[in-house]
Every structure is written in C-alpha cells, then in structure tokens.
mmCIF file of C-alpha atoms in Angstrom:
data_model
loop_
_atom_site.group_PDB
_atom_site.id
_atom_site.type_symbol
_atom_site.label_atom_id
_atom_site.label_comp_id
_atom_site.label_asym_id
_atom_site.label_seq_id
_atom_site.Cartn_x
_atom_site.Cartn_y
_atom_site.Cartn_z
ATOM 1 C CA MET A 127 -61.359 -50.558 14.369
ATOM 2 C CA PHE A 128 -58.243 -48.716 13.625
ATOM 3 C CA PHE A 129 -60.077 -45.691 11.901
ATOM 4 C CA GLU A 130 -62.511 -45.329 14.772
ATOM 5 C CA PHE A 131 -60.091 -42.960 16.444
ATOM 6 C CA PHE A 132 -60.288 -40.601 13.404
ATOM 7 C CA ARG A 133 -64.353 -40.827 13.252
ATOM 8 C CA ARG A 134 -64.562 -39.640 16.969
ATOM 9 C CA ASN A 135 -64.556 -35.853 16.039
ATOM 10 C CA VAL A 136 -67.261 -35.382 13.678
ATOM 11 C CA VAL A 137 -69.871 -33.036 14.463
ATOM 12 C CA VAL A 138 -72.277 -31.881 12.152
ATOM 13 C CA PHE A 139 -73.481 -28.261 13.010
ATOM 14 C CA PRO A 140 -77.245 -27.392 13.400
ATOM 15 C CA GLU A 141 -77.059 -25.241 10.458
ATOM 16 C CA THR A 142 -75.402 -27.462 8.232
ATOM 17 C CA ILE A 143 -78.746 -28.997 6.667
ATOM 18 C CA GLN A 144 -80.704 -26.117 6.388
ATOM 19 C CA LEU A 145 -78.077 -24.314 4.471
ATOM 20 C CA LEU A 146 -77.492 -27.477 2.065
ATOM 21 C CA GLU A 147 -81.119 -27.762 1.706
ATOM 22 C CA ASN A 148 -81.310 -23.848 1.085
ATOM 23 C CA LEU A 149 -78.383 -24.041 -1.715
ATOM 24 C CA LYS A 150 -79.822 -27.082 -3.087
ATOM 25 C CA GLN A 151 -83.159 -25.579 -3.908
ATOM 26 C CA SER A 152 -81.218 -22.413 -5.254
ATOM 27 C CA GLY A 153 -79.790 -24.701 -7.851
ATOM 28 C CA TYR A 154 -76.303 -24.891 -6.658
ATOM 29 C CA LYS A 155 -74.260 -27.834 -7.002
ATOM 30 C CA ILE A 156 -72.366 -29.068 -3.713
ATOM 31 C CA GLY A 157 -68.914 -30.849 -3.800
ATOM 32 C CA VAL A 158 -67.004 -31.999 -0.478
ATOM 33 C CA ILE A 159 -63.353 -32.442 -0.297
ATOM 34 C CA THR A 160 -62.059 -34.121 2.972
ATOM 35 C CA ASP A 161 -58.797 -35.448 3.833
ATOM 36 C CA VAL A 162 -58.573 -38.745 5.223
ATOM 37 C CA PRO A 163 -55.815 -41.155 7.003
ATOM 38 C CA THR A 164 -54.062 -43.295 4.496
ATOM 39 C CA GLY A 165 -56.506 -46.343 3.558
ATOM 40 C CA MET A 166 -59.422 -45.204 5.398
ATOM 41 C CA PRO A 167 -62.351 -46.572 3.328
ATOM 42 C CA THR A 168 -64.402 -43.787 1.894
ATOM 43 C CA GLU A 169 -67.594 -45.717 3.068
ATOM 44 C CA LEU A 170 -67.059 -44.770 6.685
ATOM 45 C CA ILE A 171 -66.960 -41.059 5.973
ATOM 46 C CA LEU A 172 -70.166 -41.492 4.250
ATOM 47 C CA GLN A 173 -71.347 -43.002 7.339
ATOM 48 C CA ASP A 174 -70.168 -39.890 9.369
ATOM 49 C CA ILE A 175 -72.261 -37.355 7.395
ATOM 50 C CA ASN A 176 -75.390 -39.651 6.575
ATOM 51 C CA ALA A 177 -77.025 -36.820 8.495
ATOM 52 C CA PHE A 178 -76.760 -34.288 5.356
ATOM 53 C CA LYS A 179 -75.100 -36.524 2.275
ATOM 54 C CA ASP A 180 -78.242 -36.721 0.408
ATOM 55 C CA ASN A 181 -77.827 -32.893 -0.091
ATOM 56 C CA ILE A 182 -73.933 -33.529 -1.656
ATOM 57 C CA ASP A 183 -73.792 -33.961 -5.423
ATOM 58 C CA PHE A 184 -70.112 -35.193 -5.223
ATOM 59 C CA PHE A 185 -68.184 -36.370 -2.467
ATOM 60 C CA LEU A 186 -64.332 -36.872 -2.631
ATOM 61 C CA SER A 187 -61.824 -37.714 -0.354
ATOM 62 C CA SER A 188 -58.066 -37.382 -0.308
ATOM 63 C CA ILE A 189 -57.846 -41.002 -0.901
ATOM 64 C CA ASP A 190 -60.437 -40.925 -3.936
ATOM 65 C CA CYS A 191 -58.460 -37.767 -5.584
ATOM 66 C CA GLY A 192 -54.871 -39.092 -4.841
ATOM 67 C CA PHE A 193 -53.892 -35.968 -3.193
ATOM 68 C CA ARG A 194 -54.126 -34.106 0.188
ATOM 69 C CA LYS A 195 -55.154 -30.445 1.066
ATOM 70 C CA PRO A 196 -53.472 -28.127 -0.057
ATOM 71 C CA ASN A 197 -53.276 -29.504 -3.317
ATOM 72 C CA LYS A 198 -55.875 -28.085 -5.485
ATOM 73 C CA LYS A 199 -56.480 -31.363 -7.537
ATOM 74 C CA GLY A 200 -59.751 -31.940 -5.590
ATOM 75 C CA ILE A 201 -61.212 -28.878 -6.403
ATOM 76 C CA GLU A 202 -60.354 -29.120 -10.371
ATOM 77 C CA LEU A 203 -62.004 -32.766 -10.292
ATOM 78 C CA ILE A 204 -65.001 -31.072 -8.819
ATOM 79 C CA SER A 205 -65.076 -28.177 -11.258
ATOM 80 C CA GLU A 206 -64.772 -31.264 -13.896
ATOM 81 C CA LYS A 207 -67.537 -33.210 -12.455
ATOM 82 C CA PHE A 208 -69.751 -30.236 -12.516
ATOM 83 C CA GLY A 209 -68.658 -28.763 -15.934
ATOM 84 C CA ILE A 210 -68.080 -25.441 -14.501
ATOM 85 C CA ASP A 211 -65.238 -22.811 -14.318
ATOM 86 C CA LEU A 212 -62.796 -22.416 -11.091
ATOM 87 C CA GLN A 213 -64.373 -18.964 -11.000
ATOM 88 C CA ASN A 214 -67.644 -20.062 -10.123
ATOM 89 C CA ILE A 215 -66.591 -22.064 -7.144
ATOM 90 C CA ALA A 216 -66.343 -21.027 -3.616
ATOM 91 C CA PHE A 217 -64.415 -23.353 -1.247
ATOM 92 C CA ILE A 218 -65.481 -23.406 2.455
ATOM 93 C CA GLY A 219 -62.932 -24.441 5.305
ATOM 94 C CA ASP A 220 -62.458 -24.175 8.789
ATOM 95 C CA GLU A 221 -58.392 -24.726 8.420
ATOM 96 C CA GLU A 222 -55.551 -22.689 7.066
ATOM 97 C CA LYS A 223 -54.913 -25.593 4.429
ATOM 98 C CA ASP A 224 -58.363 -25.244 3.253
ATOM 99 C CA ILE A 225 -57.954 -21.616 2.349
ATOM 100 C CA GLN A 226 -54.254 -22.439 0.892
ATOM 101 C CA THR A 227 -56.223 -25.313 -1.465
ATOM 102 C CA ALA A 228 -58.616 -22.221 -2.361
ATOM 103 C CA LYS A 229 -55.791 -20.071 -3.188
ATOM 104 C CA ASN A 230 -53.841 -23.011 -4.877
ATOM 105 C CA ALA A 231 -56.962 -23.436 -7.108
ATOM 106 C CA GLY A 232 -57.687 -20.232 -7.804
ATOM 107 C CA VAL A 233 -61.439 -19.856 -6.223
ATOM 108 C CA MET A 234 -62.908 -17.940 -3.852
ATOM 109 C CA SER A 235 -62.341 -19.110 -0.092
ATOM 110 C CA PHE A 236 -64.556 -18.352 2.850
ATOM 111 C CA LEU A 237 -62.929 -19.012 6.519
ATOM 112 C CA ILE A 238 -65.400 -20.223 9.030
ATOM 113 C CA ASN A 239 -64.524 -19.076 12.390
ATOM 114 C CA ARG A 240 -66.607 -20.632 15.077
ATOM 115 C CA ASP A 241 -64.504 -20.336 17.994
ATOM 116 C CA LYS A 242 -63.925 -16.431 17.664
ATOM 117 C CA ARG A 243 -60.104 -16.439 17.718
ATOM 118 C CA ASN A 244 -58.279 -13.989 15.730
ATOM 119 C CA LYS A 245 -57.504 -16.090 12.621
ATOM 120 C CA ASN A 246 -56.440 -14.533 9.104
ATOM 121 C CA TYR A 247 -55.146 -17.540 6.604
ATOM 122 C CA GLY A 248 -55.540 -14.783 3.816
ATOM 123 C CA GLU A 249 -59.117 -15.813 3.214
ATOM 124 C CA ASP A 250 -61.384 -13.771 0.971
ATOM 125 C CA ILE A 251 -64.240 -13.774 3.300
ATOM 126 C CA GLN A 252 -64.552 -14.860 7.163
ATOM 127 C CA ILE A 253 -67.829 -16.046 8.413
ATOM 128 C CA LYS A 254 -68.777 -17.192 11.860
ATOM 129 C CA SER A 255 -71.643 -19.625 10.648
ATOM 130 C CA LEU A 256 -72.381 -21.619 7.695
ATOM 131 C CA ILE A 257 -75.522 -19.902 7.334
ATOM 132 C CA GLU A 258 -73.848 -16.447 6.474
ATOM 133 C CA LEU A 259 -73.182 -18.200 3.249
ATOM 134 C CA LEU A 260 -76.558 -17.520 2.033
ATOM 135 C CA ASP A 261 -75.867 -13.557 2.337
ATOM 136 C CA PHE A 262 -73.253 -14.189 -0.517
ATOM 137 C CA VAL A 263 -75.460 -16.350 -3.252
ATOM 138 C CA LYS A 264 -77.996 -15.028 -5.310
#
C-alpha cells in the first residue's frame, strides 16, 4: 500500500505505443531507466507500464542498478546489455536530471517538453511529443 502513492501519477501518452512499435520494427533496441523510491519492487513498475512493456528490450530501475539519475550507471548497463557503444545511444527524458544523466554518460539527449514552458537543461534536442523522435531515426 505504501508504494501506491508513487504509482498514481503514471500516464501513458497516446503516441508512446505507436513510437515504440515503430522503433522496434526499424530494428532499434529500447531500454528504460527509471528512478523509484527505495525498496519499491520492480514488479510494481512493470505493472504500470503493462500497456507497452512488450516493446521494451531491457527495463532497469534505480533499485536494479544501484544508482539514481543523474548517475550514468544505468545508461552504461544498457550499453553493455545491448553490446553497443555509448555514442549510439539516445536518452529521452522530461526532467533536468534526465538530461544530466545523458550528459554524464556522453550520449545524445532529448528533452520532451509537453507543457510548452520555456525549458533549457542543456539538452541536444527538444521535442514536444515522442512521435517527433521518428524524425531523427534512420
């Protein structure tokens, strides 16, 4: 019951599933890193992303990797898991700590800014919707 408080804000935006399916069909690997409260079981998070978890190749929580963002360890673990160089990774997030995580790992950063407020966290590219990522993939 304690962790229910933290789960109430989960929102799956309409374009999420379309984007993930598109990326998967194009051969991209998809990894997810998320910070969770200390002690929160990964199973609860996986329930929250049930609508699209089949499109994710590797899911990692801060509990699983032992570090919270902006530590770069999560990105490094994804790089190792997929056997790809860091320069071939793009990291998408909606918070300043997400952009700092990408910078700490030396990967491309995308800031998703849905609320149209003036934000600049030093990201490489700013987008308004996840579907815009398709403009940047081959």
